[in-house]
Coordinates of C-alpha atoms and ligand atoms in Angstrom, one line a residue:
M21 CA 92.7 14.9 -72.8
S22 CA 89.6 16.3 -74.4
K23 CA 86.8 17.3 -72.0
R24 CA 83.7 15.0 -71.6
D25 CA 80.2 16.4 -71.7
F26 CA 77.0 14.8 -70.5
L27 CA 74.2 15.8 -72.9
S28 CA 72.2 12.6 -73.4
T29 CA 71.6 9.2 -71.9
A30 CA 72.8 7.9 -75.2
D31 CA 76.3 9.4 -74.4
L32 CA 76.8 6.5 -72.0
S33 CA 77.6 2.9 -72.8
R34 CA 76.0 0.2 -70.5
P35 CA 79.2 -0.3 -68.5
E36 CA 79.5 3.4 -68.0
L37 CA 75.9 3.6 -66.9
D38 CA 76.5 0.8 -64.4
D39 CA 79.7 2.4 -63.1
L40 CA 77.9 5.7 -62.6
L41 CA 75.0 4.1 -60.8
D42 CA 77.4 2.1 -58.6
L43 CA 79.3 5.2 -57.7
A44 CA 76.0 7.0 -56.9
A45 CA 74.9 4.2 -54.6
R46 CA 78.3 4.4 -52.8
A47 CA 78.0 8.2 -52.6
K48 CA 74.6 7.8 -51.1
G49 CA 75.7 5.3 -48.5
K50 CA 78.8 7.1 -47.4
R51 CA 79.7 10.7 -48.3
P52 CA 82.8 10.8 -50.5
G53 CA 84.3 13.8 -48.7
Q54 CA 85.6 17.1 -50.1
V55 CA 86.9 15.6 -53.3
L56 CA 85.8 18.7 -55.4
A57 CA 87.3 21.3 -53.0
G58 CA 88.1 24.4 -54.9
K59 CA 85.9 23.5 -58.0
T60 CA 83.1 25.6 -59.2
L61 CA 80.0 24.5 -61.2
G62 CA 78.2 27.2 -63.2
L63 CA 74.5 26.6 -63.5
L64 CA 72.6 28.5 -66.2
F65 CA 68.8 28.3 -65.9
F66 CA 66.8 29.6 -68.8
Q67 CA 63.6 28.1 -67.3
P68 CA 62.4 27.6 -63.7
S69 CA 63.7 24.7 -61.6
L70 CA 63.3 23.4 -58.1
R71 CA 64.9 19.9 -58.0
T72 CA 67.7 20.3 -60.6
R73 CA 68.9 23.6 -59.1
V74 CA 68.8 22.6 -55.5
S75 CA 70.1 19.0 -56.0
F76 CA 73.1 20.2 -58.0
E77 CA 73.9 22.9 -55.4
V78 CA 73.7 20.3 -52.6
A79 CA 75.8 17.8 -54.5
M80 CA 78.6 20.4 -55.0
V81 CA 78.4 21.5 -51.4
Q82 CA 78.7 17.9 -50.2
L83 CA 81.7 17.4 -52.4
G84 CA 83.4 20.5 -51.1
G85 CA 82.8 22.6 -54.2
H86 CA 80.7 25.6 -55.1
C87 CA 77.9 26.6 -57.5
I88 CA 77.3 29.8 -59.3
N89 CA 73.7 30.1 -60.4
L90 CA 72.6 32.4 -63.3
S91 CA 69.1 32.7 -64.7
S92 CA 68.0 34.3 -68.0
D93 CA 67.4 37.6 -66.0
D94 CA 71.2 37.7 -65.3
L95 CA 72.3 36.9 -68.8
Y96 CA 72.4 38.8 -72.1
E97 CA 70.1 37.4 -74.7
L98 CA 72.2 34.8 -76.5
E99 CA 72.6 33.9 -80.2
P100 CA 73.3 30.2 -80.8
E101 CA 73.2 30.2 -84.6
E102 CA 76.6 29.9 -86.4
Q103 CA 77.7 33.0 -88.4
A104 CA 74.6 34.9 -87.4
V105 CA 74.5 38.6 -88.3
M106 CA 73.6 39.8 -84.8
D107 CA 71.5 42.8 -85.6
G108 CA 68.5 41.5 -83.6
A109 CA 67.8 41.2 -79.9
A110 CA 70.7 38.9 -79.0
E111 CA 73.5 40.9 -77.4
E112 CA 76.1 38.1 -77.1
H113 CA 77.0 34.9 -79.0
V114 CA 77.0 31.6 -77.1
K115 CA 80.5 31.2 -78.4
D116 CA 81.7 34.2 -76.4
A117 CA 79.7 33.4 -73.3
A118 CA 80.9 29.8 -73.3
R119 CA 84.5 30.6 -73.8
T120 CA 84.4 33.3 -71.2
L121 CA 82.6 31.2 -68.6
S122 CA 85.1 28.4 -69.2
R123 CA 87.8 30.7 -67.8
Y124 CA 85.9 31.0 -64.5
V125 CA 84.2 27.7 -63.8
D126 CA 85.2 24.0 -64.0
A127 CA 81.9 22.7 -65.5
L128 CA 78.7 24.2 -66.8
G129 CA 75.1 23.0 -66.5
I130 CA 72.5 24.4 -68.9
R131 CA 68.7 24.2 -68.7
S132 CA 67.1 25.3 -71.8
A133 CA 63.8 23.6 -72.5
A134 CA 61.7 26.5 -73.9
R135 CA 59.7 26.0 -77.1
S136 CA 61.4 28.4 -79.6
G137 CA 60.2 27.1 -83.0
T138 CA 59.1 23.9 -84.7
W139 CA 60.0 20.5 -83.4
A140 CA 62.6 20.1 -86.2
H141 CA 64.3 23.2 -84.7
D142 CA 64.0 22.5 -81.0
R143 CA 65.1 18.9 -81.3
Q144 CA 68.5 20.2 -82.3
E145 CA 69.1 21.6 -78.7
L146 CA 71.0 24.5 -80.3
L147 CA 71.8 26.4 -77.2
L148 CA 73.0 23.4 -75.2
R149 CA 75.0 22.0 -78.2
S150 CA 76.5 25.4 -78.9
Y151 CA 77.7 25.7 -75.3
A152 CA 79.1 22.1 -75.5
K153 CA 80.9 23.0 -78.7
Y154 CA 82.6 26.2 -77.4
A155 CA 83.0 25.6 -73.7
G156 CA 86.5 24.4 -72.7
V157 CA 85.0 22.7 -69.6
P158 CA 82.4 19.8 -69.4
V159 CA 78.8 20.8 -70.2
L160 CA 75.9 19.0 -68.5
N161 CA 72.4 18.9 -69.9
L162 CA 70.0 20.1 -67.1
E163 CA 67.0 19.5 -69.4
T164 CA 66.2 20.5 -73.0
S165 CA 63.0 19.8 -74.9
F166 CA 64.7 16.7 -76.2
E167 CA 66.5 15.1 -73.1
H168 CA 66.8 15.3 -69.4
P169 CA 69.6 12.7 -68.7
C170 CA 70.2 13.6 -65.1
Q171 CA 66.6 12.8 -64.3
A172 CA 66.9 9.5 -66.1
L173 CA 70.0 8.6 -64.0
A174 CA 68.0 9.2 -60.8
D175 CA 65.0 7.3 -62.2
V176 CA 67.2 4.2 -63.0
L177 CA 68.9 4.3 -59.6
T178 CA 65.4 4.5 -57.9
M179 CA 64.1 1.5 -59.9
R180 CA 67.3 -0.4 -59.2
E181 CA 67.0 0.2 -55.5
N182 CA 63.4 -1.0 -55.5
L183 CA 63.6 -3.9 -58.0
V184 CA 67.3 -4.9 -57.7
S185 CA 67.6 -6.3 -61.3
L186 CA 65.9 -4.3 -64.1
K187 CA 66.5 -6.7 -67.0
G188 CA 63.1 -8.0 -68.2
R189 CA 61.1 -5.9 -65.7
R190 CA 58.0 -4.2 -67.1
L191 CA 58.0 -0.5 -67.3
T192 CA 55.1 1.5 -68.7
L193 CA 55.8 5.1 -69.6
Q194 CA 52.3 6.6 -69.4
W195 CA 51.4 9.9 -71.0
C196 CA 49.3 12.1 -68.8
Y197 CA 47.1 15.1 -69.5
H198 CA 48.6 18.5 -68.6
P199 CA 47.1 21.8 -69.5
E200 CA 50.4 23.3 -70.6
P201 CA 52.8 22.1 -73.4
K202 CA 55.5 20.0 -71.8
S203 CA 59.0 19.0 -72.9
L204 CA 59.9 15.5 -74.1
G205 CA 63.1 15.5 -72.2
P206 CA 62.3 13.2 -69.3
T207 CA 60.5 10.8 -71.5
H208 CA 63.2 10.5 -74.1
S209 CA 65.9 10.1 -71.5
I210 CA 64.2 7.4 -69.3
L211 CA 63.1 5.6 -72.5
Q212 CA 66.7 5.2 -73.7
A213 CA 68.1 4.4 -70.2
A214 CA 65.4 1.8 -69.5
A215 CA 66.0 0.2 -72.9
M216 CA 69.8 0.1 -72.1
M217 CA 68.9 -1.7 -68.8
G218 CA 67.1 -4.4 -70.8
M219 CA 63.7 -3.5 -69.5
Q220 CA 60.4 -4.4 -71.3
V221 CA 59.1 -0.9 -71.9
T222 CA 55.6 0.1 -73.1
L223 CA 55.3 3.6 -74.2
A224 CA 51.6 4.6 -73.8
H225 CA 50.3 7.7 -75.3
P226 CA 47.3 9.0 -77.3
L227 CA 47.5 9.2 -81.1
G228 CA 49.4 12.4 -82.0
F229 CA 51.8 12.3 -79.0
E230 CA 54.4 10.1 -80.6
V231 CA 57.9 10.6 -79.3
D232 CA 60.8 11.6 -81.6
A233 CA 61.2 8.8 -84.3
A234 CA 65.0 8.8 -83.9
V235 CA 64.8 8.3 -80.1
L236 CA 62.3 5.5 -80.5
D237 CA 64.5 3.8 -83.1
R238 CA 67.6 4.2 -80.9
S239 CA 65.7 2.9 -77.9
R240 CA 64.4 -0.2 -79.8
K241 CA 68.0 -1.0 -80.9
L242 CA 69.3 -0.5 -77.3
A243 CA 66.6 -2.8 -75.9
Q244 CA 67.3 -5.5 -78.5
E245 CA 71.0 -5.3 -77.7
H246 CA 70.4 -5.6 -73.9
G247 CA 67.6 -8.3 -73.9
G248 CA 64.6 -5.9 -73.5
S249 CA 61.9 -4.5 -75.7
V250 CA 60.1 -1.3 -76.6
Q251 CA 56.4 -1.3 -77.6
V252 CA 54.0 1.5 -78.3
S253 CA 50.4 1.5 -77.2
N254 CA 47.6 4.0 -77.7
D255 CA 45.4 2.1 -75.1
R256 CA 46.2 3.5 -71.6
Q257 CA 44.5 0.7 -69.8
A258 CA 46.0 -2.2 -71.8
A259 CA 49.5 -0.5 -71.4
A260 CA 49.2 -0.4 -67.6
R261 CA 48.1 -4.0 -67.2
G262 CA 50.8 -6.0 -65.6
A263 CA 53.3 -3.1 -65.3
E264 CA 55.9 -3.4 -62.5
V265 CA 56.7 0.3 -62.8
L266 CA 54.3 3.0 -64.0
Y267 CA 56.1 6.2 -64.9
A268 CA 53.6 9.0 -65.4
R269 CA 54.6 12.1 -67.4
S270 CA 53.0 14.5 -69.9
W271 CA 54.8 15.5 -73.1
G272 CA 54.1 17.8 -76.0
C273 CA 52.8 17.1 -79.5
T274 CA 55.7 17.5 -81.9
K275 CA 53.4 18.0 -84.8
H276 CA 52.0 21.2 -83.3
W277 CA 55.1 22.1 -81.3
D278 CA 55.0 25.8 -82.4
D279 CA 51.2 26.1 -82.0
A280 CA 50.3 25.8 -78.3
E281 CA 46.6 26.6 -79.0
R282 CA 46.3 23.8 -81.5
E283 CA 48.0 21.4 -79.0
A284 CA 45.5 22.5 -76.3
M285 CA 42.6 21.8 -78.7
V286 CA 44.0 18.3 -79.5
K287 CA 44.4 17.6 -75.8
R288 CA 40.9 18.8 -74.7
S289 CA 39.4 15.3 -75.1
L290 CA 42.3 13.6 -73.4
Q291 CA 41.7 14.6 -69.8
D292 CA 41.0 10.9 -68.8
W293 CA 44.7 10.2 -69.4
R294 CA 45.2 10.5 -65.6
V295 CA 46.8 7.9 -63.3
D296 CA 44.4 6.9 -60.6
E297 CA 43.8 4.1 -58.2
A298 CA 41.8 2.1 -60.8
L299 CA 44.7 2.2 -63.3
M300 CA 47.2 1.3 -60.6
A301 CA 45.1 -1.6 -59.5
S302 CA 45.5 -3.2 -63.0
T303 CA 49.3 -3.2 -62.7
Q304 CA 51.4 -5.8 -61.0
N305 CA 51.6 -3.7 -57.8
A306 CA 53.6 -1.2 -59.8
L307 CA 55.9 1.5 -58.4
L308 CA 54.5 4.9 -59.3
M309 CA 57.1 7.3 -60.7
H310 CA 56.9 10.9 -61.8
P311 CA 59.9 13.3 -62.3
L312 CA 58.0 16.2 -60.8
P313 CA 56.6 18.9 -60.8
V314 CA 53.2 17.2 -61.1
R315 CA 49.7 18.6 -61.5
R316 CA 47.9 16.8 -58.7
N317 CA 44.5 15.4 -59.6
V318 CA 45.1 16.3 -63.2
A319 CA 48.1 14.1 -64.3
A320 CA 47.8 11.8 -61.3
T321 CA 45.5 11.7 -58.2
D322 CA 46.5 12.5 -54.7
A323 CA 45.7 8.9 -53.8
V324 CA 48.4 7.4 -56.0
L325 CA 50.9 10.2 -55.6
D326 CA 50.7 9.8 -51.8
G327 CA 50.1 6.1 -51.9
P328 CA 52.3 3.3 -50.7
R329 CA 53.8 2.5 -54.1
S330 CA 54.8 6.1 -54.9
V331 CA 58.6 6.7 -55.1
I332 CA 58.4 10.3 -56.4
Y333 CA 60.4 11.7 -53.6
E334 CA 63.0 9.0 -53.8
Q335 CA 63.5 9.9 -57.4
A336 CA 63.9 13.6 -56.4
A337 CA 66.3 12.6 -53.6
N338 CA 68.4 10.5 -55.9
R339 CA 69.1 13.4 -58.1
T340 CA 71.7 14.6 -55.6
H341 CA 73.4 11.2 -55.5
V342 CA 73.6 10.5 -59.2
Q343 CA 74.8 14.1 -59.8
K344 CA 77.5 13.7 -57.2
A345 CA 78.7 10.6 -59.1
L346 CA 78.5 12.5 -62.4
L347 CA 80.4 15.5 -61.0
M348 CA 83.1 13.2 -59.5
Q349 CA 83.6 11.4 -62.8
L350 CA 83.7 14.6 -64.9
L351 CA 85.8 16.8 -62.5
K352 CA 87.9 14.8 -60.1
Ligands
CP418 N1 62.4 17.0 -62.4 C1 63.0 18.2 -62.5 O1 64.0 18.4 -63.3 O2 62.5 19.2 -61.7 P1 62.8 20.7 -61.7 O3 62.1 21.2 -63.0 O4 62.2 21.3 -60.5 O5 64.3 20.9 -61.8

């Protein structure tokens, strides 16, 4: 049997997503036991992480397995391009690293969300896709610039726990100001997953912060197939009105992806794109979601992040449970 990777929310069919969420809910209610005893998950972090790293380690420990964590400081500089003449800084090709690691571990997780070129370059997720191509074991996307599917699984589980049925429910994905350039990963992944759940999604962002056209197109098709919709609004207040879930998150400008100074200039006048009590008051008593880390009182105020409708820590906690389900499906 060929191995199965988990690189994108779009890798899942709706029945597979439902099965995964049901398994996660069961794993949350009652620990599944040592079903992955003797298994090892290799985690490769090329960027910092708090939630992803800890929740995967905890998931593996609860299932009786182990994790090995490596950061970019531990690894040789890697070459992902095919047929590269490796006379630059890269000491090792991903092909060799992936094939070697596959002899040691049972699955590999990769976080690689750095900006390393234009959007046309980074949207290809070269490092992750190269690992997936050459590894003989399942590869999991722990966030690229393009997708963060494990986060989206936790987000959908959190919404399902709070709203029960998601079909037809109103979700606003609200762009927020952030002084640093951010990945589109969490936004792309939850957009597609919410569309697959048949939600009515409004994507709210300032002009110039459009998401990837292929992801938007795929999300609209998924929504249509599952009885939902995807709309885009450049009006933050109109987009929040009547929302049942307000999901706050900043993301980068794909047009100026390789020019952080230009992006910072474009964003200078957008500091009012912040989630505060006034914005939340215009919603339909919406849940407040954010994948974290969050810039408090920049992206969203303390009052809403610490408020009664905030489920930000439930989202973070659910990372462990959805990842346990994912690991059991891939490794058992
Ligand atoms: N949400 C999330 O992936 O958090 P970390 O960057 O801390 O892993």
